[in-house]
Short mmCIF file of C-alpha atoms and ligand atoms in Angstrom, two decimals:
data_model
loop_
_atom_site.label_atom_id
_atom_site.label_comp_id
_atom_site.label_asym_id
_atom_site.label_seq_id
_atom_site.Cartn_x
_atom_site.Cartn_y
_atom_site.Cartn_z
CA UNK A 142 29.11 -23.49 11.61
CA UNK A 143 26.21 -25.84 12.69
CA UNK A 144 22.58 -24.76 10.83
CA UNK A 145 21.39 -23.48 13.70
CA UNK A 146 24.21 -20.76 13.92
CA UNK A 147 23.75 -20.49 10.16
CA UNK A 148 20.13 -19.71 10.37
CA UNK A 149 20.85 -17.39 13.24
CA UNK A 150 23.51 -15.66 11.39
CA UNK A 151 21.31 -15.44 7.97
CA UNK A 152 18.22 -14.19 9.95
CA UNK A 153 20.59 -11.24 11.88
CA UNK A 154 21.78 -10.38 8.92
CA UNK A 155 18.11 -9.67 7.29
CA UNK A 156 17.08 -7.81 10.52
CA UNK A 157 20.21 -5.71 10.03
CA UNK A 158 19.25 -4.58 6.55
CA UNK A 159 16.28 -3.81 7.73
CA UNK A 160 17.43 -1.55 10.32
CA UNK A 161 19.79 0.03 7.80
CA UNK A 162 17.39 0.27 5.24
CA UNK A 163 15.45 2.95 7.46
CA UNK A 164 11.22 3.35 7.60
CA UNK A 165 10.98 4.85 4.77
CA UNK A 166 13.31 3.72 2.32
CA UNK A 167 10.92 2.37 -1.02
CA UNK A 168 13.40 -0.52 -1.26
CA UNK A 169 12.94 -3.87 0.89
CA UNK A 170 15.74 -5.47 2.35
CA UNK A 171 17.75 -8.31 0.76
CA UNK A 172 16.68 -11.62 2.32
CA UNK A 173 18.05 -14.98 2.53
CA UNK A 174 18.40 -16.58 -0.54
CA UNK A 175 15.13 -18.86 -0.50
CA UNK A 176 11.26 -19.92 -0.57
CA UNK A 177 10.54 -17.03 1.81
CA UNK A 178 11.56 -14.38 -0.36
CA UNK A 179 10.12 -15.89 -3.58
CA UNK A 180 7.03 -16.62 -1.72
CA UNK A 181 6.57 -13.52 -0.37
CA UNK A 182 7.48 -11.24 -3.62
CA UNK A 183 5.53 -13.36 -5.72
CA UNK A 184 2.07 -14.12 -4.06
CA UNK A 185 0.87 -11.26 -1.98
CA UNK A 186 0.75 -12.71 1.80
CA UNK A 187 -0.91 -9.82 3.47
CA UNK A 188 -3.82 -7.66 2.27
CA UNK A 189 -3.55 -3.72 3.05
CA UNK A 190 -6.68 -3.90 5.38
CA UNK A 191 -4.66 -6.89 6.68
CA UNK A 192 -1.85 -4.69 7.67
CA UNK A 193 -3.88 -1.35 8.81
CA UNK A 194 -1.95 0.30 12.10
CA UNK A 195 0.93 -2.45 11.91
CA UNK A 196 4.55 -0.76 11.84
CA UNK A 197 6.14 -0.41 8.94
CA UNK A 198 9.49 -2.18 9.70
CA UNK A 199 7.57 -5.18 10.64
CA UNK A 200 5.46 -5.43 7.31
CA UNK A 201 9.15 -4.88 5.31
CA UNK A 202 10.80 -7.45 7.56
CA UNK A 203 7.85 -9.87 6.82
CA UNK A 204 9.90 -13.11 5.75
CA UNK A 205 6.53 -15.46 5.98
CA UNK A 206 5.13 -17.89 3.64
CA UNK A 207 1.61 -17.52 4.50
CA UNK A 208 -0.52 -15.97 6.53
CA UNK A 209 -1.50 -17.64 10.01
CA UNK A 210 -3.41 -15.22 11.91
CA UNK A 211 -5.63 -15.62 8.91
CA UNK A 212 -5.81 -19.09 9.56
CA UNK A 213 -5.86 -18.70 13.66
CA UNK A 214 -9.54 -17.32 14.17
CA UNK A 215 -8.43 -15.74 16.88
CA UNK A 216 -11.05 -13.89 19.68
CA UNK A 217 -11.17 -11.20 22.17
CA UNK A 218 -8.81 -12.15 25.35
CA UNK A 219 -6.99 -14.85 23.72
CA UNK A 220 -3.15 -15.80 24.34
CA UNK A 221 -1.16 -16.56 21.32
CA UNK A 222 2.43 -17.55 20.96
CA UNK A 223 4.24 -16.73 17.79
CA UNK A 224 7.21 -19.44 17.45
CA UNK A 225 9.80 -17.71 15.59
CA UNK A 226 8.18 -13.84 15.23
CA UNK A 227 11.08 -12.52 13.85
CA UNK A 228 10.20 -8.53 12.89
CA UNK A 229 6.51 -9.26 14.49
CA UNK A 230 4.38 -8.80 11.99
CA UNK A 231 1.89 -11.61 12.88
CA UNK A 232 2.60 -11.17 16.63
CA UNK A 233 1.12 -7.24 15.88
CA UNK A 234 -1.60 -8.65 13.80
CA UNK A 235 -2.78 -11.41 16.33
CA UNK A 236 -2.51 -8.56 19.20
CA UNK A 237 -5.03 -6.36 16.84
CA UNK A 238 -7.37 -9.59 17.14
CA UNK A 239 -6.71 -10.74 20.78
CA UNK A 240 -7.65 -6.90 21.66
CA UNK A 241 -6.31 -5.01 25.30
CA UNK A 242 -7.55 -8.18 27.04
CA UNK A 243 -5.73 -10.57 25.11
CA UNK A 244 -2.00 -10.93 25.43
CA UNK A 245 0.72 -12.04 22.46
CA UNK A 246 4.33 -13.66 22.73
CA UNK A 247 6.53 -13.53 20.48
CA UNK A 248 9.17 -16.09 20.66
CA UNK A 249 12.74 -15.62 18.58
CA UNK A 250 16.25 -16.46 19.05
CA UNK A 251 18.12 -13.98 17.07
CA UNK A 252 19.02 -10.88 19.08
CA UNK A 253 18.96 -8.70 15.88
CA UNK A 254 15.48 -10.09 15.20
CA UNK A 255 14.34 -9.17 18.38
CA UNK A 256 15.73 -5.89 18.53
CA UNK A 257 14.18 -5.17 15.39
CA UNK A 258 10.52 -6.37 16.33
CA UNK A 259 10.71 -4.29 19.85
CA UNK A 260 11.63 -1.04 18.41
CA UNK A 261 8.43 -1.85 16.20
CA UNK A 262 6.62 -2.44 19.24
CA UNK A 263 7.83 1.00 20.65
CA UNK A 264 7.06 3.12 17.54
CA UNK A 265 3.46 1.57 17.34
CA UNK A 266 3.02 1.54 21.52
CA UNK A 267 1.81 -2.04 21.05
CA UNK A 268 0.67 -3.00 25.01
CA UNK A 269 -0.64 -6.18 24.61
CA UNK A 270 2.67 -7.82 23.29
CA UNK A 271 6.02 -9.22 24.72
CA UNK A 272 8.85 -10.39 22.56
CA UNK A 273 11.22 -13.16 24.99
CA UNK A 274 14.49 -14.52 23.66
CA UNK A 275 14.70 -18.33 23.00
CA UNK A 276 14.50 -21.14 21.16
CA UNK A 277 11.54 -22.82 19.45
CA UNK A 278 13.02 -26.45 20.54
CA UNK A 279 12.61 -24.99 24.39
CA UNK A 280 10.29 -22.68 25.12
CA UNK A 281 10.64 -20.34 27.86
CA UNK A 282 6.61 -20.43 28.84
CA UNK A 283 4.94 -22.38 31.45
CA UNK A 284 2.33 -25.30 30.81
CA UNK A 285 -0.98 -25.14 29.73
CA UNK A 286 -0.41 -20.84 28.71
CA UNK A 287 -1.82 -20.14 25.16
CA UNK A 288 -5.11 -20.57 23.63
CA UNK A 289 -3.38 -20.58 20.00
CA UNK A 290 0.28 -21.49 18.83
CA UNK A 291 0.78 -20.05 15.33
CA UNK A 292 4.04 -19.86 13.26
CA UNK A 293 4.98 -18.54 10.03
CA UNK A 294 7.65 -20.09 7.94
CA UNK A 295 9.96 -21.04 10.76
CA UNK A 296 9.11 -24.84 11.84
CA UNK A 297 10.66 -26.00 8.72
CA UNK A 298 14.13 -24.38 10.53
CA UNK A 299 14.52 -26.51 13.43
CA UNK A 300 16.71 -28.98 13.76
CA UNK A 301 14.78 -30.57 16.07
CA UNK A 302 11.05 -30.46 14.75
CA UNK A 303 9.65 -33.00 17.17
CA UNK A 304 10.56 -31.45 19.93
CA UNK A 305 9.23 -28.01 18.38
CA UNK A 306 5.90 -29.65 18.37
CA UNK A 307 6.12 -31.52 21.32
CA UNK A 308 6.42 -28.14 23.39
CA UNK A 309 3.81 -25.98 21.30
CA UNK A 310 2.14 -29.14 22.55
CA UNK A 311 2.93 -28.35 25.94
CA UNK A 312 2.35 -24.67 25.91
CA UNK A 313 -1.51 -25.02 24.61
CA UNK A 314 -4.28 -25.18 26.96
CA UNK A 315 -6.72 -27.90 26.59
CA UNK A 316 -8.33 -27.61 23.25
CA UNK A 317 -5.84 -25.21 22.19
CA UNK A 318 -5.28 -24.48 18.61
CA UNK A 319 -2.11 -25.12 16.50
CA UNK A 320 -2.45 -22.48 13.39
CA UNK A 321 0.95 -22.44 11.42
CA UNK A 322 2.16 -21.69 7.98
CA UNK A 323 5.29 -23.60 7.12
CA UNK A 324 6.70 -24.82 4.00
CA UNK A 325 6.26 -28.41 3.51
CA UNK A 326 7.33 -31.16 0.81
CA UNK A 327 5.02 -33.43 -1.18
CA UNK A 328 7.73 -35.26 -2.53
CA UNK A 329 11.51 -36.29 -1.56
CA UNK A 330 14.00 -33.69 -3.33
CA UNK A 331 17.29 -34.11 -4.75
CA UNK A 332 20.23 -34.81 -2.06
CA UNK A 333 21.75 -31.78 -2.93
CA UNK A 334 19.14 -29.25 -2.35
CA UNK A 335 18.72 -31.15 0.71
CA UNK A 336 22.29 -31.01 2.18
CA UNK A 337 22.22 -27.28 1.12
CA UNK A 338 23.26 -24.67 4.28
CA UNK A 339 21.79 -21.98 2.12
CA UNK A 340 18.90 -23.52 1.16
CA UNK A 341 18.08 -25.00 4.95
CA UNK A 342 18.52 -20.83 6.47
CA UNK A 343 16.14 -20.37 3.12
CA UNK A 344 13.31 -22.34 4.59
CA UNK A 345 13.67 -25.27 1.46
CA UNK A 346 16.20 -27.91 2.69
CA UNK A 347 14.26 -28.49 5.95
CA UNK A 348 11.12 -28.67 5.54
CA UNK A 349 9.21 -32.15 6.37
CA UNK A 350 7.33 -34.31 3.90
CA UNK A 351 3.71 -33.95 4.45
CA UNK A 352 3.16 -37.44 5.70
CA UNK A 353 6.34 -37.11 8.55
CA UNK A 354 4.55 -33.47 9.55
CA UNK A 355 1.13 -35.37 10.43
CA UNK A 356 2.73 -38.21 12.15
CA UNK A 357 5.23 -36.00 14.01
CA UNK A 358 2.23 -33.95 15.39
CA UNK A 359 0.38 -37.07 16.13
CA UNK A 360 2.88 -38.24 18.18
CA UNK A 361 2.91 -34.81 19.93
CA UNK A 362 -0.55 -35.68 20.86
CA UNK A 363 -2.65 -33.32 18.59
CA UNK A 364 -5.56 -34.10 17.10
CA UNK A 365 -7.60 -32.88 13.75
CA UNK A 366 -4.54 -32.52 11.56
CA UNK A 367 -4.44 -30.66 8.54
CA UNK A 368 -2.23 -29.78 6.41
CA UNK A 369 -3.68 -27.40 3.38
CA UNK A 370 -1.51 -26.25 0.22
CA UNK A 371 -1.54 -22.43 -0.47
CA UNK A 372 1.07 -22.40 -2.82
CA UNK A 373 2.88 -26.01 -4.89
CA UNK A 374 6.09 -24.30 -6.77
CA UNK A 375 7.21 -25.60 -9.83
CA UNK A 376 10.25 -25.97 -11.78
CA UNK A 377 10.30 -22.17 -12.55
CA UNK A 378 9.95 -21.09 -9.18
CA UNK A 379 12.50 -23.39 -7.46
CA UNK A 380 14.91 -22.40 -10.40
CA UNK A 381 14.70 -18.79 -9.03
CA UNK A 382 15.55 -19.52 -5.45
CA UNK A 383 17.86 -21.61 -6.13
CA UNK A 384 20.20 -19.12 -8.39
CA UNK A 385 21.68 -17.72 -5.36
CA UNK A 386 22.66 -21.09 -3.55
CA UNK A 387 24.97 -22.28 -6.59
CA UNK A 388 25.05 -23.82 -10.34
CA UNK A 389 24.49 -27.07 -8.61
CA UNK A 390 21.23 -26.55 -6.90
CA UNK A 391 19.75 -24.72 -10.36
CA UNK A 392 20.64 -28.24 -12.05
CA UNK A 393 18.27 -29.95 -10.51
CA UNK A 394 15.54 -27.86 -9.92
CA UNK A 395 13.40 -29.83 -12.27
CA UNK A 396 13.39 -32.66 -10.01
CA UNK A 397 11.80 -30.34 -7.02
CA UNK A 398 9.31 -29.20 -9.66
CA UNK A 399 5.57 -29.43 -7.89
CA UNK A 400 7.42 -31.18 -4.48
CA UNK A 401 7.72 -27.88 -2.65
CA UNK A 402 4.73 -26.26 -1.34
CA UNK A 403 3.46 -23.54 1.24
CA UNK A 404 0.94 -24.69 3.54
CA UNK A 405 -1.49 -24.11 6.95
CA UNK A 406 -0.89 -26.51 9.05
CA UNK A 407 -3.59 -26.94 11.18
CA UNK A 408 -4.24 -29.43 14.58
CA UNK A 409 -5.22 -29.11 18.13
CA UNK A 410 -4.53 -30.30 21.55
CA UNK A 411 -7.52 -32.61 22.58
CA UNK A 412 -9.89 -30.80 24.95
CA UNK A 413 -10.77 -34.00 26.34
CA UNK A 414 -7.97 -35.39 27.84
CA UNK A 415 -9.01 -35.41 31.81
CA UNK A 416 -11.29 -32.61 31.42
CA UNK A 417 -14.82 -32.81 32.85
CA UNK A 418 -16.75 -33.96 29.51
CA UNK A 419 -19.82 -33.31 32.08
CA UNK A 420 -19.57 -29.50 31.39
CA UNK A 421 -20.91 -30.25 27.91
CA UNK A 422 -24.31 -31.09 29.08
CA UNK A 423 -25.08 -27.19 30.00
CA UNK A 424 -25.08 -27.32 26.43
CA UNK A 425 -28.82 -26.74 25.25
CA UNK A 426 -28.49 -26.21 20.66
CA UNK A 427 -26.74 -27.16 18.07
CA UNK A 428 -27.40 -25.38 14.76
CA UNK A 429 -26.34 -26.33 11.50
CA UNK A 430 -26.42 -24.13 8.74
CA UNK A 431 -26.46 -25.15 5.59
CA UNK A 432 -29.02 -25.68 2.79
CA UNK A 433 -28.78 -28.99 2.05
CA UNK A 434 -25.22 -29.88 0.73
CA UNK A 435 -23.42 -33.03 1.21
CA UNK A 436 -20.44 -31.24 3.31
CA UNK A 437 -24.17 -29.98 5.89
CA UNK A 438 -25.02 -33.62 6.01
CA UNK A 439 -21.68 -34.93 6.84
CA UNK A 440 -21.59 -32.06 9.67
CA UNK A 441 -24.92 -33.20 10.99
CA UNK A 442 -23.83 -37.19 11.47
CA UNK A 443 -20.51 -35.79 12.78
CA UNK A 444 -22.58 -33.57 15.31
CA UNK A 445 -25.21 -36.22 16.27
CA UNK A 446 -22.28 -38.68 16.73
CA UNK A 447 -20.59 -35.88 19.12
CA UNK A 448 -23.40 -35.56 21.06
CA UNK A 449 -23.83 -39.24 21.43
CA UNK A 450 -20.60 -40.02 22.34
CA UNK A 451 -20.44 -37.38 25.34
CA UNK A 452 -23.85 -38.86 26.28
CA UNK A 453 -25.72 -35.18 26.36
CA UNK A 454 -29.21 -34.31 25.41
CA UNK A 455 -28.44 -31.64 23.13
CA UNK A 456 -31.39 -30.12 20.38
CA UNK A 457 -29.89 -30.34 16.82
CA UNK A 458 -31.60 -27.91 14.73
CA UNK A 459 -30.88 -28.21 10.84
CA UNK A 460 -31.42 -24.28 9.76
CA UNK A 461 -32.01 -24.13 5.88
CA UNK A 462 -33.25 -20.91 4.74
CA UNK A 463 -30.78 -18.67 3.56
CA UNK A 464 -32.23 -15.25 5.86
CA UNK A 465 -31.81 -17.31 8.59
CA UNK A 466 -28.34 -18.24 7.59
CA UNK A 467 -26.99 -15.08 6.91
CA UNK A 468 -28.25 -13.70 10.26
CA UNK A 469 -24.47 -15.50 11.45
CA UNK A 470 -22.69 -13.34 8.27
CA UNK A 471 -20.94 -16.40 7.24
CA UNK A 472 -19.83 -16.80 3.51
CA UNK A 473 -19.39 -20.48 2.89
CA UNK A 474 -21.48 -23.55 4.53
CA UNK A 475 -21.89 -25.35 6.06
CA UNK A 476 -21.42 -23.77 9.41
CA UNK A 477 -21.91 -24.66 12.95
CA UNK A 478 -23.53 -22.99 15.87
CA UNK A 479 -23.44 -23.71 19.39
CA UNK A 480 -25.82 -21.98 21.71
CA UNK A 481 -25.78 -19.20 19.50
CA UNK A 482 -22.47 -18.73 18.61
CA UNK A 483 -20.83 -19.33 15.68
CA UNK A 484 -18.05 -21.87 15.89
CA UNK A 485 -16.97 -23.13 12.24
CA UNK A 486 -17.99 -22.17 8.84
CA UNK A 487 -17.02 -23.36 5.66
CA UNK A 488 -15.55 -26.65 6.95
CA UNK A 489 -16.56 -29.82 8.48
CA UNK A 490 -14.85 -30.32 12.06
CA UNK A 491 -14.52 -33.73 12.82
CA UNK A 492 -16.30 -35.40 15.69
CA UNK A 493 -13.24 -35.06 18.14
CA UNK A 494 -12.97 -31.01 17.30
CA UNK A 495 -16.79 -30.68 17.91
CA UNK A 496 -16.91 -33.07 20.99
CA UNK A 497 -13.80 -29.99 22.08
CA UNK A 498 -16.38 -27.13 21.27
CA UNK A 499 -19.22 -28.44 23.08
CA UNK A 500 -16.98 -29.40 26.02
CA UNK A 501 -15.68 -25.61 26.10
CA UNK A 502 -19.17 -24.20 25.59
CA UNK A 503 -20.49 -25.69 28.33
CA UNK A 504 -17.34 -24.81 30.61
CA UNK A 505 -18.79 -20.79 29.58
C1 LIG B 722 11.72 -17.04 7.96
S1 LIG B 722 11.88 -15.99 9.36
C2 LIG B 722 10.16 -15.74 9.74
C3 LIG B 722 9.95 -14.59 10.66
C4 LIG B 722 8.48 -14.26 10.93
N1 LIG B 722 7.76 -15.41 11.41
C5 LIG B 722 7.81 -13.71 9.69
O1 LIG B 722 6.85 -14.29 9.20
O2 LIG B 722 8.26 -12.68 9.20
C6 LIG B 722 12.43 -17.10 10.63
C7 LIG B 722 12.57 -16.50 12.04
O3 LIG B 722 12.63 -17.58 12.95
C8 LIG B 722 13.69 -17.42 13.86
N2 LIG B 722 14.16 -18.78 14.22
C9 LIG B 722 14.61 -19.73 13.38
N3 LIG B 722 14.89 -20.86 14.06
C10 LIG B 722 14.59 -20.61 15.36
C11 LIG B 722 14.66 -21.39 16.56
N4 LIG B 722 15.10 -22.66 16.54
N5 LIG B 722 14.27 -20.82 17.72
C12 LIG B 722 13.82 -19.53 17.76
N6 LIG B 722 13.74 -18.74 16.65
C13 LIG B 722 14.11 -19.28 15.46
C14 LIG B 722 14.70 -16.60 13.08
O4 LIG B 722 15.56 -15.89 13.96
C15 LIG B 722 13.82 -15.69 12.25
O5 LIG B 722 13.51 -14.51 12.92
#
């Protein structure tokens, strides 16, 4: 059997159980052997107020490794494609956020799966959602549809990861965000965890090095790549999701010890590509809050350089008092404002992302 029938097969299976195990059954189903399962039993993914309203069967069938509507920052109206949605628990989420005027695909190629995450739909008369049949590598969506891409733990399964990104690539609109958690390697691994079947269905044997995920989205053509750790797993860890896949795998799980990690992988498709960089110039404030910090001051030169590049005549107002900056309830600076609305906080977007911003403000 090829991996992808493997992962197919593995990932039916777990839907199955699922199904079997009924709504309210106290016991979750048995997974496939792997990351997901550890990740998700030992580091809570999903906060109750997270999961408020979203069906049961999808919160039990959860087999994530992070949490990338989290991550997403997703808005009123949005589209959002959810490569690999399996039981649909962040395709319900993101519909939550998205709202009646939003829409949400989710994308999955295991019948089982997708029976699963339907009847889920149907108990919870989700309207706003629409689970399609296919593959990741090919996906069955025009050009140019979503606002956001996300992904949770399912990259990593591919067989053909450069063509996964090179059509979430295609998919985005202009400026369209990339918002994934995958599992992802900071180090090469032993041969034989690599060459593992069990271990490739259990989202460990395929996932990229962090260097090859950059440069495979860079190719794709995104831009402002990130990829954050949520979780590095040491020898311990690896030990225990590697009992099931054989005495051979456990016998070198100190050698994987700090190499595997869950992470968000963030990037986005360049706004600026052919659009009308013009638009920015309706443009009329830039605010930056923040009360001094070195991370406000690096977000300043990075906006003053935006605003230079595009040529516009934008005000840049520094605001510094912290009434004033709670007035945008943000919890971490510095932040960034754009005619009034808040567009980043906690973080410093890079000149490209905030060059994007201003370019879609102004399009408003
Ligand atoms: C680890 S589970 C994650 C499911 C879901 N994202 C979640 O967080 O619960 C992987 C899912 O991806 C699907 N999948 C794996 N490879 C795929 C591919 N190449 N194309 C479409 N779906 C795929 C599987 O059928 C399965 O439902």
């Amino acid at each position: 059997m090829n991996l992808k029938e493997t992962v197919k097969q593995k990932y039916g299976e777990a839907a199955l159980r699922v199904f079997e195990g009924g709504g309210g059954c106290c016991c979750g189903p048995k997974l496939p052997t792997g990351l997901a399962q550890t990740a998700r039993m030992s580091h809570e993914i999903y906060t109750d107020s997270d999961t408020v309203g979203i069906p049961a069967a999808a919160i039990t069938a959860s087999l994530g490794c992070g949490n990338p509507t989290a991550l997403a920052q997703l808005k009123p109206g949005e589209t959002v494609l959810d490569l690999g949605s399996g039981g649909g628990i962040d395709v319900f989420l993101s519909a939550q956020r998205v709202g009646p005027t939003g829409k949400v695909y989710g994308l999955d190629m295991t019948d089982e799966m997708l029976a699963l995450a339907r009847q889920n739909q149907t108990k919870a008369g989700v309207e706003n959602v629409e689970f399609l049949k296919g593959e990741i590598e090919n996906i069955p969506l025009p050009d140019g549809l979503a606002d956001v891409v996300i992904s949770n733990c399912v990259i990593n399964l591919s067989v053909d990861k450069s063509r996964v990104l090179r059509e979430a690539f295609r998919v985005l609109k202009r400026g369209g965000r990339f918002a994934v958690s995958d599992v992802v390697l900071c180090g090469e691994i032993p041969a034989t965890l690599r060459n593992n079947p069990e271990l490739w269905a259990g989202c460990v044997a395929g996932a990229m090095l962090e260097s090859k995920y950059k440069s495979e989205l860079a190719a794709a053509g995104f831009v402002d790549i990130d990829i954050e750790p949520t979780r590095v797993f040491r020898a311990a860890d690896v030990r225990e999701f590697l009992s099931a896949a054989g005495a051979e795998a456990v016998s070198v799980a100190d050698q994987a010890d700090g190499k595997i990690m869950s992470a968000f992988v963030r990037a986005t498709k360049p706004a600026t590509g052919g659009e009308d960089l013009s638009k920015a110039k309706t443009v009329s404030k830039i605010q930056i809050l923040g009360t001094g910090c070195s991370r406000c001051r690096d977000l300043t030169a990075n906006a003053q350089k935006a605003v230079q590049e595009l040529g516009i005549e934008t005000e840049i107002e520094k605001v510094t008092e912290i009434e004033d900056i709670i007035k945008f309830h943000i919890f971490m600076t510095p932040g960034l404002v754009i005619d009034g609305q808040l567009k980043a906080a906690g973080r410093v977007p890079s000149v490209e992302e905030i060059k994007q911003l201003l370019v879609a403000a102004g399009g408003n």
